Amino acid sequence: MRCWTATSRGSPRQALTLNPAAPTPSLPADGPPSSSSSSSSSSLVLVRITHVTLNPADLNTLRLLPPWLPFRRAPVPGMDFAGEVVALGGSRASTDADAAPPPPLRVGDRVCGAAGLREVFTGRGTLAEFVLLDRALVTPVPAGWGGREAAGTMGIAGQTATAMVKRVVPGGDLRSDRRGLEGRRVLVNGASGGVGTVLVQICKGLGAAEVVGVCSGANEGLVKGLGADEVVDYRLHDPLETHLVERFGEHQFDVIFDCAGSQGLYSCSPGYLKPEGRFVSIVGGWSQGVVPYIRNKLRPVFLGGTPRSYDLFLLSASGEIAREVATLVEQGVIKQAVIDSEFPMEQAVEAFEKLATGRARGKIVVNISNS
Ligand SMILES: NC(=O)c1ccc[n+]([C@@H]2O[C@H](COP(=O)([O-])OP(=O)(O)OC[C@H]3O[C@@H](n4cnc5c(N)ncnc54)[C@H](OP(=O)(O)O)[C@@H]3O)[C@@H](O)[C@H]2O)c1
């Protein structure tokens, strides 16, 4: 098969090589492949990939994880995927902590989702014509959705957006509680990116009284079209926090979702976030994630800490969350996938370079099958 491999650490152009003849993964011999029957018990799925969407974490993996580690031989990058089931079987134990058994799959089914942390660390990613995945990471493509839309929405971005909302909805069950955000006022920072474009739709679809998106003015129409009641242009209003205090000081938010990684947004939040309000960030790394996490979580208010709750979390991709996203699609809560641009498989480096600008509107697609 053809696949992209990381041959060194660094920028996409330095790190990535297109391998035209890599071995196609196959089901292990200890579990006979099931090529015609349906299966909900098989633990492995061989998927022929049609579309991959990229995430900032893919860039971080290229920059940070050396390919010479013994457990990362010829590592393939990529997490999000959509494709078709080629074979089912295998008996490798799943590590996914799925509560409910996944729905049955058949050869030929269209599936989507995201590879998990284990696949990322061992370099068994999705930027390839075939990938062998734990069954627990895979979910059927919602009816009426194409591969590029499914990869972009049921992949890391949509799973993260869904998991963020679950953290602030009592009980955390978005599928049965369709009014989980009813009456609440929500701010989404980074509303035009891969995560933000899904987040705005979920917040509005789950009954938020008001959704305010923060992005550059060029993306105002996009974010309003996804359901935001108001958009704040962070370039026009600099510093953003001063404007938020003036504009929302009297009508404070119940929830702030930070998809852009702003310490100032949290530090100044008492000016526009209710005392019992929730601040949820997903932006990791050392300077934007670890240091603020320690400072914001551990510093008491009397030593200058911010008197608002702070939550930073790292998604662990799973089929269970992917299925929750798919249900939100089927219920019409998530109405559209926002696609920034699409590149053929041969131009994956250019796709990564577009991602690295930090200016993507929604998801960047790599079309593996030219479909
Ligand atoms: N913790 C986790 O599990 C997890 C999961 C997924 C993602 N993440 C992280 O979350 C962040 C967002 O991910 P993503 O996939 O949405 O990224 P993305 O698609 O690359 O985000 C691009 C968007 O960010 C916006 N943006 C850039 N700077 C901004 C700023 N200062 N204020 C507001 N918006 C700004 C841009 O809008 P404009 O062009 O309009 O400025 C652009 O639309 C990344 O740092 C990613 O690593 C974490």
mmCIF file of C-alpha atoms and ligand atoms in Angstrom, residues 54-57 60 156-157 160 188-197 214-219 222 234-235 240 258-262 281-284 288 312-316 355 357-364, ligand 1:
data_model
loop_
_atom_site.group_PDB
_atom_site.id
_atom_site.type_symbol
_atom_site.label_atom_id
_atom_site.label_comp_id
_atom_site.label_asym_id
_atom_site.label_seq_id
_atom_site.Cartn_x
_atom_site.Cartn_y
_atom_site.Cartn_z
ATOM 1 C CA LEU A 54 -5.631 16.669 9.990
ATOM 2 C CA ASN A 55 -5.340 17.950 13.555
ATOM 3 C CA PRO A 56 -2.801 20.222 15.267
ATOM 4 C CA ALA A 57 -1.787 17.185 17.338
ATOM 5 C CA ASN A 60 3.008 18.012 17.350
ATOM 6 C CA ILE A 156 -10.662 14.202 16.906
ATOM 7 C CA ALA A 157 -12.319 17.620 16.416
ATOM 8 C CA THR A 160 -13.239 16.813 21.458
ATOM 9 C CA VAL A 188 -16.466 29.705 22.320
ATOM 10 C CA ASN A 189 -12.918 31.006 21.776
ATOM 11 C CA GLY A 190 -11.485 29.723 18.490
ATOM 12 C CA ALA A 191 -14.962 29.250 17.016
ATOM 13 C CA SER A 192 -13.856 28.929 13.375
ATOM 14 C CA GLY A 193 -11.398 26.040 13.814
ATOM 15 C CA GLY A 194 -11.917 22.302 13.591
ATOM 16 C CA VAL A 195 -13.137 21.950 17.174
ATOM 17 C CA GLY A 196 -14.884 25.325 17.400
ATOM 18 C CA THR A 197 -17.077 24.831 14.334
ATOM 19 C CA VAL A 214 -14.534 34.484 19.044
ATOM 20 C CA CYS A 215 -12.663 34.463 15.717
ATOM 21 C CA SER A 216 -11.218 36.895 13.201
ATOM 22 C CA GLY A 217 -13.667 39.130 11.325
ATOM 23 C CA ALA A 218 -13.126 37.155 8.109
ATOM 24 C CA ASN A 219 -14.816 34.148 9.709
ATOM 25 C CA LEU A 222 -19.088 31.222 8.872
ATOM 26 C CA TYR A 234 -10.400 39.269 18.500
ATOM 27 C CA ARG A 235 -8.272 41.266 16.063
ATOM 28 C CA LEU A 240 -10.051 40.785 23.876
ATOM 29 C CA ASP A 258 -11.259 27.893 25.060
ATOM 30 C CA CYS A 259 -10.046 26.274 21.827
ATOM 31 C CA ALA A 260 -7.349 28.882 21.206
ATOM 32 C CA GLY A 261 -5.347 28.670 24.438
ATOM 33 C CA SER A 262 -5.529 32.043 26.128
ATOM 34 C CA SER A 281 -9.638 24.580 27.870
ATOM 35 C CA ILE A 282 -8.222 21.959 25.508
ATOM 36 C CA VAL A 283 -4.974 23.641 24.513
ATOM 37 C CA GLY A 284 -2.066 21.582 25.774
ATOM 38 C CA GLN A 288 0.003 26.829 26.938
ATOM 39 C CA LEU A 312 -7.986 21.369 30.964
ATOM 40 C CA PHE A 313 -8.412 17.965 29.415
ATOM 41 C CA LEU A 314 -6.874 15.695 26.813
ATOM 42 C CA LEU A 315 -9.193 13.661 24.624
ATOM 43 C CA SER A 316 -8.696 9.933 24.506
ATOM 44 C CA LEU A 355 -2.783 23.365 9.001
ATOM 45 C CA THR A 357 -0.697 28.358 9.527
ATOM 46 C CA GLY A 358 -3.273 28.079 12.338
ATOM 47 C CA ARG A 359 -5.825 29.736 10.062
ATOM 48 C CA ALA A 360 -7.889 26.741 8.917
ATOM 49 C CA ARG A 361 -11.656 27.318 8.716
ATOM 50 C CA GLY A 362 -12.890 23.926 9.877
ATOM 51 C CA LYS A 363 -11.079 20.818 8.678
ATOM 52 C CA ILE A 364 -8.330 20.149 6.147
HETATM 53 N N1 LIG B 1 -6.943 18.562 24.498
HETATM 54 C C1 LIG B 1 -7.356 17.895 23.437
HETATM 55 O O1 LIG B 1 -7.706 16.727 23.555
HETATM 56 C C2 LIG B 1 -7.413 18.589 22.106
HETATM 57 C C3 LIG B 1 -8.144 18.020 21.067
HETATM 58 C C4 LIG B 1 -8.233 18.719 19.858
HETATM 59 C C5 LIG B 1 -7.568 19.933 19.703
HETATM 60 N N2 LIG B 1 -6.830 20.415 20.738
HETATM 61 C C6 LIG B 1 -6.148 21.708 20.608
HETATM 62 O O2 LIG B 1 -7.151 22.702 20.497
HETATM 63 C C7 LIG B 1 -6.739 23.739 19.646
HETATM 64 C C8 LIG B 1 -7.771 23.932 18.547
HETATM 65 O O3 LIG B 1 -7.799 22.784 17.737
HETATM 66 P P1 LIG B 1 -8.442 22.868 16.294
HETATM 67 O O4 LIG B 1 -8.394 21.521 15.710
HETATM 68 O O5 LIG B 1 -9.744 23.576 16.355
HETATM 69 O O6 LIG B 1 -7.370 23.815 15.585
HETATM 70 P P2 LIG B 1 -7.454 24.535 14.174
HETATM 71 O O7 LIG B 1 -8.566 23.969 13.369
HETATM 72 O O8 LIG B 1 -6.104 24.516 13.575
HETATM 73 O O9 LIG B 1 -7.804 26.030 14.577
HETATM 74 C C9 LIG B 1 -7.684 27.022 13.605
HETATM 75 C C10 LIG B 1 -8.581 28.165 13.984
HETATM 76 O O10 LIG B 1 -8.043 28.817 15.148
HETATM 77 C C11 LIG B 1 -8.466 30.158 15.090
HETATM 78 N N3 LIG B 1 -7.594 30.999 15.885
HETATM 79 C C12 LIG B 1 -6.253 31.124 15.781
HETATM 80 N N4 LIG B 1 -5.807 32.002 16.690
HETATM 81 C C13 LIG B 1 -6.883 32.440 17.381
HETATM 82 C C14 LIG B 1 -7.061 33.355 18.453
HETATM 83 N N5 LIG B 1 -6.039 34.003 19.007
HETATM 84 N N6 LIG B 1 -8.302 33.550 18.918
HETATM 85 C C15 LIG B 1 -9.360 32.901 18.385
HETATM 86 N N7 LIG B 1 -9.258 32.027 17.354
HETATM 87 C C16 LIG B 1 -8.030 31.806 16.863
HETATM 88 C C17 LIG B 1 -8.382 30.512 13.630
HETATM 89 O O11 LIG B 1 -9.366 31.478 13.396
HETATM 90 P P3 LIG B 1 -9.020 32.866 12.712
HETATM 91 O O12 LIG B 1 -8.297 32.553 11.438
HETATM 92 O O13 LIG B 1 -10.363 33.485 12.525
HETATM 93 O O14 LIG B 1 -8.130 33.570 13.683
HETATM 94 C C18 LIG B 1 -8.689 29.205 12.904
HETATM 95 O O15 LIG B 1 -10.006 29.185 12.385
HETATM 96 C C19 LIG B 1 -5.345 23.349 19.156
HETATM 97 O O16 LIG B 1 -4.393 23.962 19.979
HETATM 98 C C20 LIG B 1 -5.309 21.842 19.353
HETATM 99 O O17 LIG B 1 -4.006 21.355 19.551
HETATM 100 C C21 LIG B 1 -6.729 19.777 21.927
#
